[in-house]
Structures are given as C-alpha cells and as structure tokens.
XYZ file of C-alpha atoms in Angstrom:
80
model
C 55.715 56.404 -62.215
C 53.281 58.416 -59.764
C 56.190 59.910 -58.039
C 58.498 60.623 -60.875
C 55.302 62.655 -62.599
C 54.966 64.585 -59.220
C 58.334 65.516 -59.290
C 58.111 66.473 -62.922
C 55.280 68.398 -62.055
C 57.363 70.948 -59.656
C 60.244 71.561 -61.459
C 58.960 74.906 -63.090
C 57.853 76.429 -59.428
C 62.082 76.467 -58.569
C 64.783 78.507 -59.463
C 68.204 77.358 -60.912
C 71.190 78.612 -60.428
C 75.000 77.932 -61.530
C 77.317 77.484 -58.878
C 80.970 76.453 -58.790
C 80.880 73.583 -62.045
C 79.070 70.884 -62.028
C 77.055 72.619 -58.768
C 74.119 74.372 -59.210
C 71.896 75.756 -56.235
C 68.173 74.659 -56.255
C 65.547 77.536 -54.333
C 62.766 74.853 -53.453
C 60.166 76.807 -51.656
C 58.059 73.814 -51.618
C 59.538 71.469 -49.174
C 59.065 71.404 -45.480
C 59.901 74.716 -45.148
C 56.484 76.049 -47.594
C 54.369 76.320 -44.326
C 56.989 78.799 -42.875
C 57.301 80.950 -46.062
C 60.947 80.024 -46.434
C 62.882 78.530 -49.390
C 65.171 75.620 -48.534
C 68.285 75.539 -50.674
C 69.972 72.280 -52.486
C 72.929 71.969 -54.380
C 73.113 69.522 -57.027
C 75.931 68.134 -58.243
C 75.513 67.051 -61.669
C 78.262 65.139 -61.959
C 77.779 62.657 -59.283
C 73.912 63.109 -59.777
C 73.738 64.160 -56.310
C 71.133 66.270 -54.538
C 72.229 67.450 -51.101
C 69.333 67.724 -48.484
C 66.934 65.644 -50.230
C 66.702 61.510 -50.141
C 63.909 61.237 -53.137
C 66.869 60.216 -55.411
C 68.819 57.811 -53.185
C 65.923 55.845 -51.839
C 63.151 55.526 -54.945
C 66.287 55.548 -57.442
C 64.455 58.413 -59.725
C 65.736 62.035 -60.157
C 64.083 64.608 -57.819
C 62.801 67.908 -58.731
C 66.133 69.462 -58.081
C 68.070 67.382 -60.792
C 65.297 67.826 -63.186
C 65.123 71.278 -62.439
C 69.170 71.692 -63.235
C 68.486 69.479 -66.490
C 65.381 71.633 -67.783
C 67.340 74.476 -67.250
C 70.586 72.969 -69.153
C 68.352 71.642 -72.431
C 66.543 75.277 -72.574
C 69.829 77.084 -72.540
C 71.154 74.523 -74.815
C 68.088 75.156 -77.271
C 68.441 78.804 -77.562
C-alpha cells in the first residue's frame, strides 16, 4: 500500500493530455530525468491499461502515476 499511496501522491504534479483514443500523453517531470530539468513523456493506453516507459504497473501489479493521472483527469471532466 506504501507504493500505491506514493504514486497517488504525484499524480497532481503531471500534465494530461488526449492523444489519438484511448492514448493519452503523460509530462512526468519527476522521473529520472528531474535532475536534468527535463520532462519524460508516457503514453498510456487506457484500454490495455498500459503505460509505455514505465514498469511500476507490470511488475508491483498497481497503477502508476501515469494511469492515475489519465483517470483523475477522466472523473474531473466527467464531474463537471
């Protein structure tokens, strides 16, 4: 639960947006690449639940920051 709570805890430092459906692009600037000032990018699939470039959901088998990023941005459109 540690790591699902520090992933939760990101999701509002990263910027969501729509690509090509069910794509969106993920701006994560606080990967790897922070220390370099850079933002890496990820695209999410939402239909296959998969995050390109990053292994947090495939190996611990909980959503990273990018899905719940793509999801908090989906129920906040959805609740205005």
């Amino acid at each position: 639960m540690k790591l699902m709570k520090q992933e939760q805890a990101n999701v509002g430092k990263l910027t969501v947006m729509p690509a090509a459906t069910p794509n969106f692009l993920v701006f994560d600037a606080l990967g790897a690449s922070a220390r370099t000032g850079c933002a890496t990018l990820y695209e999410v699939n939402m239909a296959s639940g998969h995050c390109s470039r990053c292994a947090v959901s495939e190996q611990l088998k909980i959503p990273c920051r990018h899905i719940l990023a793509v999801i908090f941005r989906l129920a906040s459109e959805n609740n205005t």
